[in-house]
PDB file of C-alpha atoms and ligand atoms in Angstrom:
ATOM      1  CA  UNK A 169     113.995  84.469  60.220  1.00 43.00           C
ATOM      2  CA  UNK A 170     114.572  85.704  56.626  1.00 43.00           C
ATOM      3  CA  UNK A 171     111.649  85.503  54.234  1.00 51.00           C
ATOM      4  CA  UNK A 172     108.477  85.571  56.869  1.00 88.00           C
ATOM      5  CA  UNK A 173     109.357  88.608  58.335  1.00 97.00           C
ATOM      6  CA  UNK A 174     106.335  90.773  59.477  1.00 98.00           C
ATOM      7  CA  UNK A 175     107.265  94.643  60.099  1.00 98.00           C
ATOM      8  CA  UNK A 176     105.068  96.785  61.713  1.00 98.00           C
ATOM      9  CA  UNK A 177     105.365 101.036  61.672  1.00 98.00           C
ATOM     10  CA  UNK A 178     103.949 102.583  64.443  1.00 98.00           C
ATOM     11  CA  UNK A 179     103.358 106.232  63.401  1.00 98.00           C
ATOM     12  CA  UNK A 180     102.096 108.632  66.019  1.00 97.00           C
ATOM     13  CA  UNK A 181     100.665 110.231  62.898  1.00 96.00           C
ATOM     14  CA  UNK A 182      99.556 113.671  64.430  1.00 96.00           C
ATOM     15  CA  UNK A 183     102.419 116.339  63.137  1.00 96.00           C
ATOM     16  CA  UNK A 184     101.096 115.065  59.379  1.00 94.00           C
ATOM     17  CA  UNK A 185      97.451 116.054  60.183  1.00 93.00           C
ATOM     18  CA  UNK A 186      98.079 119.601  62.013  1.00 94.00           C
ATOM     19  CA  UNK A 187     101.477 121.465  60.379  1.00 96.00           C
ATOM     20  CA  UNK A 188     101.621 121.610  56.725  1.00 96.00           C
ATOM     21  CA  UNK A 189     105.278 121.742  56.490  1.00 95.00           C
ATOM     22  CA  UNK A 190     105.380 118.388  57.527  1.00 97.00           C
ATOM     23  CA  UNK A 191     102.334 117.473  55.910  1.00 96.00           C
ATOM     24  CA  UNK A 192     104.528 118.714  52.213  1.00 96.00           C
ATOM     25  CA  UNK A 193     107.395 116.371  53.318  1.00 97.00           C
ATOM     26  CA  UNK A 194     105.146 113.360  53.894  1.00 97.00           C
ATOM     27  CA  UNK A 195     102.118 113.474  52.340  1.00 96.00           C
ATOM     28  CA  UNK A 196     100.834 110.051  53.675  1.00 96.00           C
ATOM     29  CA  UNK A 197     102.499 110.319  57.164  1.00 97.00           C
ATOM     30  CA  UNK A 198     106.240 109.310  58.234  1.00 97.00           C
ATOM     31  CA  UNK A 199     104.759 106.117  58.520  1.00 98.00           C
ATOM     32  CA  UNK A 200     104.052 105.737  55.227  1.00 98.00           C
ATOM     33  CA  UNK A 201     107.781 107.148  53.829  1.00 98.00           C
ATOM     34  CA  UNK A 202     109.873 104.571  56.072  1.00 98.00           C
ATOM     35  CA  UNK A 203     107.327 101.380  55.423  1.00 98.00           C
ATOM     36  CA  UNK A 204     107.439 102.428  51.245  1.00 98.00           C
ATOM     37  CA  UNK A 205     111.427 101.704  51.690  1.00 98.00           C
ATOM     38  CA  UNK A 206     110.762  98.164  53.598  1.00 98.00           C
ATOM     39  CA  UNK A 207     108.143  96.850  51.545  1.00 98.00           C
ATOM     40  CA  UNK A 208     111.159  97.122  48.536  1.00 97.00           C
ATOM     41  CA  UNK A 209     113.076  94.470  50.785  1.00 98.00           C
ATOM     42  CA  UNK A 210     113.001  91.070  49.568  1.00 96.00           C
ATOM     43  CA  UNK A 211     114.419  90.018  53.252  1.00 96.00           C
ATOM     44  CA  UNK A 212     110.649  91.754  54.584  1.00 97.00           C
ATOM     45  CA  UNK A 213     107.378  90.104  53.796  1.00 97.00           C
ATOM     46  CA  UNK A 214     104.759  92.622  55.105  1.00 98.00           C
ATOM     47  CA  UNK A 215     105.008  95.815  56.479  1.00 98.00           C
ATOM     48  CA  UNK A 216     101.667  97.270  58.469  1.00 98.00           C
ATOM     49  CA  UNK A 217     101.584 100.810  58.961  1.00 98.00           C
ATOM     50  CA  UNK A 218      99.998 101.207  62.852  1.00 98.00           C
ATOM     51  CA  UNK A 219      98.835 104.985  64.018  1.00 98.00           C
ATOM     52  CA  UNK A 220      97.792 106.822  67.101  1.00 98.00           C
ATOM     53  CA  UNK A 221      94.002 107.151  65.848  1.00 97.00           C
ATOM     54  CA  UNK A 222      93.638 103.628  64.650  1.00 98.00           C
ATOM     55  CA  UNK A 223      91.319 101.083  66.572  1.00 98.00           C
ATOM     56  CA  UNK A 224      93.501 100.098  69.563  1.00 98.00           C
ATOM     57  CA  UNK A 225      95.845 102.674  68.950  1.00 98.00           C
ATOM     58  CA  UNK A 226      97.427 100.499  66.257  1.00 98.00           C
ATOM     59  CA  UNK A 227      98.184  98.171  68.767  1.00 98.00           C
ATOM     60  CA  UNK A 228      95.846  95.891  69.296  1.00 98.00           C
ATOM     61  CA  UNK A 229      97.239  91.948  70.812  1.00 98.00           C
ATOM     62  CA  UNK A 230      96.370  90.667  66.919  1.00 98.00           C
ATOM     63  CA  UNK A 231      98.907  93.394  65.663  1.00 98.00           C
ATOM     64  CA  UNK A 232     101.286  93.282  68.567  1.00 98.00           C
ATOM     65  CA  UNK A 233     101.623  89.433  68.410  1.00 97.00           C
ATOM     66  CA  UNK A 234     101.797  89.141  64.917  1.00 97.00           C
ATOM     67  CA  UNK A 235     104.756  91.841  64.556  1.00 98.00           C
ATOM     68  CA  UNK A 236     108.388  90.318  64.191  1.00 98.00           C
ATOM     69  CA  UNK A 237     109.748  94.299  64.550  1.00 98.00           C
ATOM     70  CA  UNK A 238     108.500  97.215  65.371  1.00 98.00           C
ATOM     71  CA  UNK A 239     109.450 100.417  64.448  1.00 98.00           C
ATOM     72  CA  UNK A 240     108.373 103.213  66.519  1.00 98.00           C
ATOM     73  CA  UNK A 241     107.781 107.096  65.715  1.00 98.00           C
ATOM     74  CA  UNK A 242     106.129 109.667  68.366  1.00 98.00           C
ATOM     75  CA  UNK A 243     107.100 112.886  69.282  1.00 97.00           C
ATOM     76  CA  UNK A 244     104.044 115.182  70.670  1.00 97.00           C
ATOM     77  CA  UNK A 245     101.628 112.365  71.821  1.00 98.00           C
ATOM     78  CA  UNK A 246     103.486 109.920  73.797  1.00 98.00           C
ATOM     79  CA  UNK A 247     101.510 110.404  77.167  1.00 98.00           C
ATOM     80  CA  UNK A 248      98.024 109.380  74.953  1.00 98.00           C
ATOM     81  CA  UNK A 249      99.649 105.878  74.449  1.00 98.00           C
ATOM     82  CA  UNK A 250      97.287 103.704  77.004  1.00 98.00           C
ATOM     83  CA  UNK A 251     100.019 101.881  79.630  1.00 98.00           C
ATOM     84  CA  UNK A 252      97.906  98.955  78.841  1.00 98.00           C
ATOM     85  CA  UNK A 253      99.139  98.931  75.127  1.00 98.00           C
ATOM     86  CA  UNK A 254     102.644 100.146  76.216  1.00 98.00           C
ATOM     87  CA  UNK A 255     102.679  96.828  78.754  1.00 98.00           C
ATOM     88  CA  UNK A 256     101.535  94.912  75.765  1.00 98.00           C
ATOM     89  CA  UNK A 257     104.685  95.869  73.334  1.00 98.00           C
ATOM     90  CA  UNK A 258     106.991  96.102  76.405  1.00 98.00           C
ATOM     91  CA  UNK A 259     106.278  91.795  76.998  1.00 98.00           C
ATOM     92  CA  UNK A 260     106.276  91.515  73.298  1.00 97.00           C
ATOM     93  CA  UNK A 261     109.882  92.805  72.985  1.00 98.00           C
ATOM     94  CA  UNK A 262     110.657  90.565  75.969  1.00 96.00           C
ATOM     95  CA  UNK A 263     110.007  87.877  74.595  1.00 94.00           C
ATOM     96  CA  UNK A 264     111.658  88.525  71.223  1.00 95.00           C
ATOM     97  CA  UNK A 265     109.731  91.214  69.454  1.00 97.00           C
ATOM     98  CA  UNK A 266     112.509  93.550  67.442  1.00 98.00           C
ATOM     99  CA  UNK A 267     112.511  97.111  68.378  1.00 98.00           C
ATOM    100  CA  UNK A 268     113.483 100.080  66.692  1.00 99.00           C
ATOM    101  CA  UNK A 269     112.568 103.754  68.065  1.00 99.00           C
ATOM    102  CA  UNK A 270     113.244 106.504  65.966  1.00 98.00           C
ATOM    103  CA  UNK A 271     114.284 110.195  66.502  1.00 98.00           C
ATOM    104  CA  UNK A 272     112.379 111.465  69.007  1.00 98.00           C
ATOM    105  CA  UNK A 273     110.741 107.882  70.570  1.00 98.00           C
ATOM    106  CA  UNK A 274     113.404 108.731  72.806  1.00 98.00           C
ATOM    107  CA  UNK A 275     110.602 109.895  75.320  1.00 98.00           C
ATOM    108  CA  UNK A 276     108.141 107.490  74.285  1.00 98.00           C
ATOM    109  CA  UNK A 277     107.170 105.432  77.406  1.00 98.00           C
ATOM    110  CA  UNK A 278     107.705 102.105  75.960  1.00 98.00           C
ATOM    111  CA  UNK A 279     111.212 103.233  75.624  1.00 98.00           C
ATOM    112  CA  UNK A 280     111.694 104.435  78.710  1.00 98.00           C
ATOM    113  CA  UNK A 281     109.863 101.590  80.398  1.00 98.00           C
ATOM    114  CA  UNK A 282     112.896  99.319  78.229  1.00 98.00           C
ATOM    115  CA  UNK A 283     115.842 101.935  79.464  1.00 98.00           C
ATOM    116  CA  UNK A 284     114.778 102.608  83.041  1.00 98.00           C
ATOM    117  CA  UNK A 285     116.332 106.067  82.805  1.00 98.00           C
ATOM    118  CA  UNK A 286     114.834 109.239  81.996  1.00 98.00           C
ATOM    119  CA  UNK A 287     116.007 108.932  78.609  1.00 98.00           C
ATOM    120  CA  UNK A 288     116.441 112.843  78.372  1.00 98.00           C
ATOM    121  CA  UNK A 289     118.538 115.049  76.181  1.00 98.00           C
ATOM    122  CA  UNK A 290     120.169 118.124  74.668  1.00 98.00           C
ATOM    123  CA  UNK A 291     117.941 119.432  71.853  1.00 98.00           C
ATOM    124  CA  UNK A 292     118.256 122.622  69.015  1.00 98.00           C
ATOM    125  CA  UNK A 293     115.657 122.741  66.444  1.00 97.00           C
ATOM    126  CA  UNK A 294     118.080 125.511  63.886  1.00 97.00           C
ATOM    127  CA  UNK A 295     118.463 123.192  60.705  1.00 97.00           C
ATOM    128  CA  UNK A 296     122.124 122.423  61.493  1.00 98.00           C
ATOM    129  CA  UNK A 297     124.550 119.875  59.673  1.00 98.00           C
ATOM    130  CA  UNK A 298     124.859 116.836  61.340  1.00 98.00           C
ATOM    131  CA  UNK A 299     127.515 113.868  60.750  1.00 98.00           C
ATOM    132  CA  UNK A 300     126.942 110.699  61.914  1.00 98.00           C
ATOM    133  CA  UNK A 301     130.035 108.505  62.240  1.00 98.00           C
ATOM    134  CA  UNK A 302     130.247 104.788  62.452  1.00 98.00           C
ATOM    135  CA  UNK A 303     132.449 103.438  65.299  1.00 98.00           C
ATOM    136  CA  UNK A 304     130.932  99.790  64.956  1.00 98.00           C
ATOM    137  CA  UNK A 305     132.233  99.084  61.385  1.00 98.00           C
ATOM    138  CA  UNK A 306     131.760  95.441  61.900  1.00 98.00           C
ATOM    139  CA  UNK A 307     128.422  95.975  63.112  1.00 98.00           C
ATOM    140  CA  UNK A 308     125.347  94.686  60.743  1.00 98.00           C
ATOM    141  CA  UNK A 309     123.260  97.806  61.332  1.00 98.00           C
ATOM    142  CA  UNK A 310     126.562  99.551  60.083  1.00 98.00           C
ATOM    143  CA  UNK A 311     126.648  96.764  56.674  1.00 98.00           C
ATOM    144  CA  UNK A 312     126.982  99.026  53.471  1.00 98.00           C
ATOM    145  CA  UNK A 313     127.336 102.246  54.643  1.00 98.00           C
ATOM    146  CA  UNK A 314     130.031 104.859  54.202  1.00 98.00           C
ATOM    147  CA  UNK A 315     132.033 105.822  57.148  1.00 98.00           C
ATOM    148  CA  UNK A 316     129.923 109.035  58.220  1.00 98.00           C
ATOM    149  CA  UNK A 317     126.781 109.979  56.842  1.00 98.00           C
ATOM    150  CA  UNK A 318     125.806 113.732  56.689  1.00 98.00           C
ATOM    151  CA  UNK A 319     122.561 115.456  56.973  1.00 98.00           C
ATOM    152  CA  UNK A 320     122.431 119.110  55.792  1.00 98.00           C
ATOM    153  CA  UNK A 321     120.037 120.286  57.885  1.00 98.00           C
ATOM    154  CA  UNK A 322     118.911 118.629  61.567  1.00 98.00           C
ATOM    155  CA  UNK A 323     117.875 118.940  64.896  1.00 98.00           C
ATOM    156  CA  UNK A 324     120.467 118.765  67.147  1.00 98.00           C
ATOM    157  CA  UNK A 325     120.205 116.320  69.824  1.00 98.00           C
ATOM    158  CA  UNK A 326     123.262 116.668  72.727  1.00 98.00           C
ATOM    159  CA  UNK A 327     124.390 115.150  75.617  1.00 98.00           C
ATOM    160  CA  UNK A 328     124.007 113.836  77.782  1.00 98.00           C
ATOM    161  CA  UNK A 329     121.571 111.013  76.675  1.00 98.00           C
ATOM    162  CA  UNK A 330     120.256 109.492  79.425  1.00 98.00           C
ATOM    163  CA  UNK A 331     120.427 106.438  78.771  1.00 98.00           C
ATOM    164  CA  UNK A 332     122.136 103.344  80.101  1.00 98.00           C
ATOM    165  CA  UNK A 333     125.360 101.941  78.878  1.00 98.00           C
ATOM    166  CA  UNK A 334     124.438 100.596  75.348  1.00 98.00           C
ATOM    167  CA  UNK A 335     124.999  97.140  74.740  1.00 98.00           C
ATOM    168  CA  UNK A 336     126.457  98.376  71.120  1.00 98.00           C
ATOM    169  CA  UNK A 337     127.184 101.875  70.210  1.00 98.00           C
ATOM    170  CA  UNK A 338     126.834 102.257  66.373  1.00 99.00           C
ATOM    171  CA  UNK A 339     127.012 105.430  65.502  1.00 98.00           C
ATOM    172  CA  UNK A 340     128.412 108.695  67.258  1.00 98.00           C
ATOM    173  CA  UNK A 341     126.659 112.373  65.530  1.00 98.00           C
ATOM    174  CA  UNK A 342     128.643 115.168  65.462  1.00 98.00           C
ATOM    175  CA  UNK A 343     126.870 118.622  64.946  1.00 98.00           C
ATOM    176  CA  UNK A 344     127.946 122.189  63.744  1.00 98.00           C
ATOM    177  CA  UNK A 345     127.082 123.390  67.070  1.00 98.00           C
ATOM    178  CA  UNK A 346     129.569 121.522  68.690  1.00 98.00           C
ATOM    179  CA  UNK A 347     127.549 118.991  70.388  1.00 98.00           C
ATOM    180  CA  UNK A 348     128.113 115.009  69.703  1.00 98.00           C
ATOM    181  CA  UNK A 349     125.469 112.259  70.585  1.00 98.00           C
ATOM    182  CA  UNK A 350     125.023 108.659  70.755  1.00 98.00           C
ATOM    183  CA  UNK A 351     122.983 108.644  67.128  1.00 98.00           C
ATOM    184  CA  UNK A 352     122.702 104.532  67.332  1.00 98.00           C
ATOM    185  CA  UNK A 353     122.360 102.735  70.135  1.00 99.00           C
ATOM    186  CA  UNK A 354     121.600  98.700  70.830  1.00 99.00           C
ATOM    187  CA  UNK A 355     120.292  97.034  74.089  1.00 98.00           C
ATOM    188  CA  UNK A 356     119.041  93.784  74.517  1.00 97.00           C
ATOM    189  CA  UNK A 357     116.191  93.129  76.962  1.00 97.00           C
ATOM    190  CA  UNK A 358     115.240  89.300  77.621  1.00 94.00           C
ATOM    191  CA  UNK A 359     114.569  87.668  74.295  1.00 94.00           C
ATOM    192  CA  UNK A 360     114.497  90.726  72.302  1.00 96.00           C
ATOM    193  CA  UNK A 361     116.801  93.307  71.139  1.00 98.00           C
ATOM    194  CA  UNK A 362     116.389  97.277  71.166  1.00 98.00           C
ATOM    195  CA  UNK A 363     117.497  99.442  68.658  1.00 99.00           C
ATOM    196  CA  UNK A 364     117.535 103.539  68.652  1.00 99.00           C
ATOM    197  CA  UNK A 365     118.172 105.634  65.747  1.00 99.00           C
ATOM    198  CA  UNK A 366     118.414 109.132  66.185  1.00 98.00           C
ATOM    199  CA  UNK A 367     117.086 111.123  62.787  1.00 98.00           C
ATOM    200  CA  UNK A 368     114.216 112.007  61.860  1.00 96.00           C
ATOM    201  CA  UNK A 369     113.345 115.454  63.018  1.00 95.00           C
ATOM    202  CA  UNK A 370     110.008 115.817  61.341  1.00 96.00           C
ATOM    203  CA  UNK A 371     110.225 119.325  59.707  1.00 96.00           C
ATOM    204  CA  UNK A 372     113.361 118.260  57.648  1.00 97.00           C
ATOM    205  CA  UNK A 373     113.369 115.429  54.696  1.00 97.00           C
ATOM    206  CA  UNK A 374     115.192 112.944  57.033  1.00 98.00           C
ATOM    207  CA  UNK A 375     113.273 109.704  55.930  1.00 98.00           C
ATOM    208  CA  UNK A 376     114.056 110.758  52.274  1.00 98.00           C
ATOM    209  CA  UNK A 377     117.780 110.295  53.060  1.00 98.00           C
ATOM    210  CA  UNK A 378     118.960 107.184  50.988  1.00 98.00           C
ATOM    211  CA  UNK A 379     121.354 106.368  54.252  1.00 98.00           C
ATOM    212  CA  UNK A 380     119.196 106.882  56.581  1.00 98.00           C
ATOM    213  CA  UNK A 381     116.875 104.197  55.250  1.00 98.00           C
ATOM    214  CA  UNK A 382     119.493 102.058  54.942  1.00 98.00           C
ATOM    215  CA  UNK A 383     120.773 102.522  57.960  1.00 98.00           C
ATOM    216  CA  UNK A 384     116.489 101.503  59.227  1.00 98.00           C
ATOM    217  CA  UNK A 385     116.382  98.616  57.337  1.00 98.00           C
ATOM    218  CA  UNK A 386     119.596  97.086  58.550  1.00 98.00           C
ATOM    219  CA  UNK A 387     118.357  97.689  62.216  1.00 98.00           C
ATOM    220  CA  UNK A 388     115.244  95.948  61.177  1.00 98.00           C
ATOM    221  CA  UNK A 389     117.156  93.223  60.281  1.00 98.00           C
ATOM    222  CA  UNK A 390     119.433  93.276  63.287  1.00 98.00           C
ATOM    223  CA  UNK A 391     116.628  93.197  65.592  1.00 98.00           C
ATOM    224  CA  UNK A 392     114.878  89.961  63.726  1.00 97.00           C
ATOM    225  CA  UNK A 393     113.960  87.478  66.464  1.00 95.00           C
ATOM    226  CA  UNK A 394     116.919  85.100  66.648  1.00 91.00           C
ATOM    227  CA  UNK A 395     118.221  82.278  69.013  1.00 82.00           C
ATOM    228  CA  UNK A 396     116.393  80.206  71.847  1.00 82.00           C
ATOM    229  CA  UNK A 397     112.667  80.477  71.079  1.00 76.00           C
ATOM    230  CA  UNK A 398     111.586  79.211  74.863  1.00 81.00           C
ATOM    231  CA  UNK A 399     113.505  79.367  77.751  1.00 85.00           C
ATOM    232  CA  UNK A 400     112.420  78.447  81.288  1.00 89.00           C
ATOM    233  CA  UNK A 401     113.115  79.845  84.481  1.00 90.00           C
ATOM    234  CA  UNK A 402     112.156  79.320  88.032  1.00 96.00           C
ATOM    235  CA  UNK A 403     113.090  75.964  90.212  1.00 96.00           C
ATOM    236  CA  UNK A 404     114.818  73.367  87.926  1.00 95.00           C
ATOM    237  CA  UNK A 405     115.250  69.449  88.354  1.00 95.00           C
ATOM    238  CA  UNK A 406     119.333  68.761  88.081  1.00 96.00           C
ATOM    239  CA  UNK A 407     119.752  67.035  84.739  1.00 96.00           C
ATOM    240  CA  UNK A 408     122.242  65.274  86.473  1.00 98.00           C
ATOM    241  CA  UNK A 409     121.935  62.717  89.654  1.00 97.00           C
ATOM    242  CA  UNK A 410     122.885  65.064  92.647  1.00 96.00           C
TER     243      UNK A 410
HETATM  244 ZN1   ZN B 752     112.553 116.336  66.591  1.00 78.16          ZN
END
């Protein structure tokens, strides 16, 4: 798609208002920190922040269908999502719409509605190091990176992630606890293609982490819309004489 493409954050946006630790690390939301990196991207041509307490939740059919990717960020308010909007972004993604859920989305329903799992984990919230390694190399989402990226101080997640079988397993995370995880995950469902990152734990500086919005803005780009832009299903006339 290259120069047209229109991002969308959606930023549950209720940590920022309530704890003032996270409130000191992002001063205008998560949101806000991840779409500053995108709008830098000559490859990106708008990037809408979306939250929780915006008309429509932020995702309203004129914001939804103009939205080449999403990126999504929740972690204490997934149940107030409406199912109406979550059915909205769920047929969006089927028919194309890029997807990228961050960190915690992992419980967000329109992620689980994607996986069909429970999408549950192994969590420790201590500040431990984490190392993500690539095991894609030749992956895009995996284009200019180093082979492992650290983070100082994380949450853990563990598993098992209950997820199913990734179509493409990016990165594995190793933590000082002992745990590992699947840190970067793709799937693709119908037209449109799913992508989960795993950092972002909002209490540490995560989305200040030069890699880690790398490693965001290739998945953007990864999960552009791309090939057939209609396909049809149901009964079909032979295109040859039968
Ligand atoms: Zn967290």
């Amino acid at each position: 798609m290259g120069a047209g493409l229109r991002v969308t954050v959606w930023n549950e946006g209720v940590h920022e208002k309530v704890n003032s630790e996270v409130r000191k690390l992002y001063p205008d939301g998560i949101g806000a920190q991840i779409a500053q990196h995108l709008e830098k991207q000559p490859d990106i041509e708008s990037v809408y922040v979306s939250e929780l307490d915006h008309d429509g939740q932020g995702l309203t059919p004129v914001i939804v269908d103009s939205t080449d990717v999403m990126l999504w960020w929740g972690h204490t308010a997934h149940d107030q999502v409406t199912d109406e909007n979550v059915q909205r972004v769920h047929e969006r993604v089927l028919n194309g719409m890029g997807l990228v859920v961050l960190h915690s989305g992992h419980y967000s329903k329109i992620f689980k509605a994607l996986m069909g799992t429970e999408c549950g984990l192994k969590w420790r919230d201590v500040g431990e190091k984490e190392r993500l390694w690539v095991v894609d190399p030749a992956h895009p989402i995996a284009e200019g990176l180093p082979e492992y990226i650290e983070l100082p101080e994380t949450e853990m997640y563990g598993e098992h992630f209950n997820i199913p079988q990734p179509d493409q397993l990016v990165f594995i995370s190793w933590f000082a606890g002992g745990e590992v995880f699947r840190s970067g995950c793709c799937w693709h469902r119908g037209q449109g293609k799913v992508f989960y990152f795993r950092p972002g734990h909002e209490t540490f500086p995560i989305y200040h982490d030069e890699w880690v919005l790398k490693v965001i803005h290739n998945g953007v780009k990864w999960a552009v819309p791309s090939g057939l832009q209609t396909v049809t299903r149901g009964n079909a006339q032979p295109l040859e004489p039968l």
